[in-house]
């Protein structure tokens, strides 16, 4: 409780106290991060609906429950991927030699770990918390690379490793592209905001099919 100028005490909840330690920029960062995680969760749901056969916990819970559980866990929850770089987890998910039945899980775990690294693994931001616009920019380019791999990587029989947007003969569906595009735009937008705030120029990279190299975060 805090006293006002008349000496009258008022209840101040924890969220109000927490906001006192935040600048407007901190709020902007958190809004972008929440948007990124929301889009990533939506992408995971859609990928599981499109690729239901491999889901690791299909007999235990619904797709929505599975996705919520994944996002409630820490980035290092899965011991098989804990020591591996986030972008390498993405590569594993979209590599033909991967032996697991569930490719969606490592893809999303890798993307989430990579995106969170661009926020220095913070989930709350205060006056003394800082993030690097270049890392945000690099994460956006890495999402572009992952999207290209998702759309192109196939097995020896020419079949896509993971289905997303419509394939030949199906009703046109670009909802995956829109979700991924929103995710990229969120990271790019915040990267520009942070660059303008710090006065630093971003090093621009062009993603091409000939150079599918993930950028450092």
Coordinates of C-alpha atoms in Angstrom, one line a residue:
X1 CA 0.0 0.0 0.0
X2 CA 1.2 3.5 -0.7
X3 CA 0.0 6.9 0.7
X4 CA -1.1 9.7 -1.6
X5 CA -0.5 13.4 -1.0
X6 CA -3.4 13.4 1.5
X7 CA -2.0 10.5 3.5
X8 CA -4.7 8.1 2.3
X9 CA -3.4 4.6 1.6
X10 CA -4.4 2.9 -1.6
X11 CA -3.8 -0.7 -2.7
X12 CA -1.2 -1.0 -5.5
X13 CA -1.2 -4.4 -7.2
X14 CA 2.0 -6.1 -8.2
X15 CA 1.5 -5.4 -11.9
X16 CA 1.3 -1.6 -11.2
X17 CA 4.5 -1.8 -9.2
X18 CA 6.2 -3.7 -12.0
X19 CA 5.2 -1.1 -14.5
X20 CA 7.0 1.6 -12.5
X21 CA 10.3 -0.1 -13.4
X22 CA 9.5 0.0 -17.1
X23 CA 10.0 2.6 -19.8
X24 CA 7.7 2.9 -22.8
X25 CA 10.4 1.1 -24.8
X26 CA 10.3 -1.8 -22.4
X27 CA 6.5 -2.1 -23.1
X28 CA 7.1 -2.0 -26.8
X29 CA 9.6 -4.8 -26.6
X30 CA 7.2 -7.0 -24.6
X31 CA 4.4 -6.4 -27.0
X32 CA 6.6 -7.5 -29.9
X33 CA 7.8 -10.5 -28.0
X34 CA 4.2 -11.6 -27.1
X35 CA 3.2 -11.2 -30.7
X36 CA 6.1 -13.3 -31.9
X37 CA 5.3 -16.1 -29.4
X38 CA 1.6 -15.9 -30.3
X39 CA 2.3 -16.4 -34.0
X40 CA 4.8 -19.2 -33.3
X41 CA 2.2 -21.0 -31.2
X42 CA -0.3 -20.6 -34.0
X43 CA 2.2 -22.0 -36.5
X44 CA 2.8 -25.0 -34.3
X45 CA -0.9 -25.7 -34.0
X46 CA -1.4 -25.5 -37.8
X47 CA 1.6 -27.7 -38.5
X48 CA 0.3 -30.4 -36.2
X49 CA -3.1 -30.2 -37.8
X50 CA -1.4 -30.5 -41.2
X51 CA 1.0 -33.3 -40.1
X52 CA -0.9 -35.2 -37.4
X53 CA 0.8 -38.6 -38.0
X54 CA 4.0 -37.9 -36.3
X55 CA 3.0 -36.0 -33.1
X56 CA 4.9 -37.5 -30.2
X57 CA 2.1 -37.1 -27.6
X58 CA -0.9 -37.7 -29.9
X59 CA -2.3 -40.4 -27.6
X60 CA -2.0 -38.3 -24.5
X61 CA -3.5 -34.9 -25.3
X62 CA -5.0 -32.7 -27.9
X63 CA -3.0 -30.6 -30.3
X64 CA -3.8 -27.4 -28.5
X65 CA -2.9 -29.0 -25.1
X66 CA 0.3 -30.3 -26.6
X67 CA 1.3 -26.8 -27.9
X68 CA 0.4 -25.1 -24.7
X69 CA 2.5 -27.6 -22.8
X70 CA 5.5 -27.0 -25.1
X71 CA 5.3 -23.3 -24.6
X72 CA 4.9 -23.6 -20.9
X73 CA 8.3 -25.4 -20.7
X74 CA 11.7 -23.8 -20.7
X75 CA 13.8 -23.7 -23.8
X76 CA 16.1 -26.3 -22.3
X77 CA 13.5 -28.7 -21.2
X78 CA 14.3 -31.3 -23.9
X79 CA 17.7 -32.9 -23.0
X80 CA 18.4 -34.2 -26.5
X81 CA 18.5 -30.7 -27.8
X82 CA 19.7 -28.7 -24.8
X83 CA 23.4 -28.5 -25.8
X84 CA 22.5 -27.8 -29.5
X85 CA 22.4 -24.4 -31.1
X86 CA 18.8 -23.2 -31.8
X87 CA 19.4 -23.0 -35.5
X88 CA 20.9 -26.5 -35.6
X89 CA 17.7 -27.8 -34.0
X90 CA 15.8 -26.3 -36.9
X91 CA 18.1 -28.0 -39.3
X92 CA 17.7 -31.3 -37.6
X93 CA 13.9 -31.0 -37.9
X94 CA 14.1 -30.4 -41.6
X95 CA 16.9 -32.9 -42.4
X96 CA 15.9 -36.1 -44.2
X97 CA 18.2 -38.1 -41.9
X98 CA 16.3 -37.1 -38.8
X99 CA 15.0 -40.3 -37.1
X100 CA 12.2 -38.9 -35.0
X101 CA 8.6 -39.2 -36.1
X102 CA 7.7 -35.6 -34.9
X103 CA 9.5 -33.0 -36.9
X104 CA 7.2 -30.2 -35.8
X105 CA 8.4 -30.3 -32.2
X106 CA 12.2 -29.7 -32.9
X107 CA 11.3 -27.1 -35.6
X108 CA 9.3 -25.0 -33.1
X109 CA 11.6 -25.6 -30.2
X110 CA 14.5 -24.4 -32.3
X111 CA 12.7 -21.4 -33.6
X112 CA 11.5 -20.5 -30.1
X113 CA 15.0 -20.9 -28.6
X114 CA 16.4 -18.7 -31.4
X115 CA 13.8 -16.0 -31.1
X116 CA 14.1 -15.9 -27.4
X117 CA 17.9 -15.6 -27.7
X118 CA 17.3 -12.4 -29.8
X119 CA 15.5 -11.0 -26.7
X120 CA 18.5 -12.1 -24.5
X121 CA 16.1 -14.8 -23.1
X122 CA 14.2 -12.2 -21.1
X123 CA 10.5 -12.4 -20.7
X124 CA 10.2 -9.0 -18.9
X125 CA 12.0 -5.8 -19.6
X126 CA 12.9 -3.0 -17.3
X127 CA 15.0 0.2 -17.5
X128 CA 18.4 -1.6 -17.3
X129 CA 17.4 -4.4 -19.7
X130 CA 18.8 -4.0 -23.2
X131 CA 18.5 -6.0 -26.4
X132 CA 20.5 -5.9 -29.6
X133 CA 18.7 -4.8 -32.8
X134 CA 21.1 -6.8 -34.9
X135 CA 20.1 -10.0 -33.1
X136 CA 16.5 -9.3 -33.8
X137 CA 17.3 -8.6 -37.5
X138 CA 19.3 -11.8 -37.7
X139 CA 16.5 -13.8 -36.2
X140 CA 14.1 -12.5 -38.9
X141 CA 16.5 -13.6 -41.6
X142 CA 16.8 -17.0 -39.9
X143 CA 13.1 -17.4 -39.9
X144 CA 13.1 -16.7 -43.6
X145 CA 15.7 -19.5 -44.0
X146 CA 13.6 -21.9 -41.9
X147 CA 10.5 -21.0 -44.0
X148 CA 12.4 -21.8 -47.2
X149 CA 13.6 -25.1 -45.8
X150 CA 10.0 -25.9 -44.7
X151 CA 8.7 -25.3 -48.2
X152 CA 11.5 -27.0 -50.1
X153 CA 13.2 -29.9 -48.1
X154 CA 12.1 -33.3 -49.3
X155 CA 12.9 -36.9 -48.8
X156 CA 14.4 -39.3 -51.5
X157 CA 10.9 -39.9 -52.9
X158 CA 10.4 -36.2 -53.5
X159 CA 7.9 -35.8 -50.7
X160 CA 8.0 -32.7 -48.5
X161 CA 9.4 -33.5 -45.0
X162 CA 6.6 -31.4 -43.5
X163 CA 3.5 -30.2 -45.1
X164 CA 2.5 -26.5 -44.7
X165 CA 1.1 -24.4 -47.6
X166 CA -1.0 -26.2 -50.2
X167 CA 0.7 -28.5 -52.6
X168 CA -0.3 -29.2 -56.2
X169 CA -3.9 -30.3 -56.6
X170 CA -5.0 -28.9 -53.2
X171 CA -7.1 -25.8 -52.5
X172 CA -4.8 -22.8 -52.3
X173 CA -3.8 -22.1 -48.7
X174 CA -1.3 -19.5 -47.9
X175 CA -2.1 -19.1 -44.2
X176 CA 1.3 -20.5 -43.2
X177 CA 3.1 -17.9 -45.3
X178 CA 1.0 -15.2 -43.6
X179 CA 1.8 -16.4 -40.1
X180 CA 5.5 -16.7 -40.9
X181 CA 5.4 -13.3 -42.6
X182 CA 3.9 -11.8 -39.5
X183 CA 6.6 -13.4 -37.4
X184 CA 9.3 -12.0 -39.6
X185 CA 7.7 -8.5 -39.7
X186 CA 7.5 -8.5 -35.9
X187 CA 11.2 -9.1 -35.5
X188 CA 12.2 -6.8 -38.3
X189 CA 10.0 -4.0 -36.9
X190 CA 11.5 -4.2 -33.4
X191 CA 15.0 -4.5 -34.9
X192 CA 14.5 -1.1 -36.6
X193 CA 13.1 0.4 -33.5
X194 CA 16.1 -0.7 -31.4
X195 CA 18.5 0.4 -34.1
X196 CA 16.9 3.9 -34.2
X197 CA 17.0 4.1 -30.4
X198 CA 20.7 3.1 -30.2
X199 CA 21.8 5.0 -33.3
X200 CA 23.5 1.9 -34.7
X201 CA 23.2 0.7 -38.3
X202 CA 22.0 -2.8 -38.9
X203 CA 24.2 -5.0 -41.1
X204 CA 21.8 -6.2 -43.8
X205 CA 21.9 -9.7 -45.3
X206 CA 20.1 -11.0 -48.3
X207 CA 18.8 -14.6 -47.9
X208 CA 19.1 -16.6 -51.1
X209 CA 18.6 -20.3 -51.9
X210 CA 22.3 -20.5 -52.7
X211 CA 23.3 -19.3 -49.2
X212 CA 21.1 -21.0 -46.7
X213 CA 23.4 -20.1 -43.8
X214 CA 21.8 -19.2 -40.5
X215 CA 23.0 -15.9 -39.0
X216 CA 24.5 -15.7 -35.4
X217 CA 22.2 -14.6 -32.6

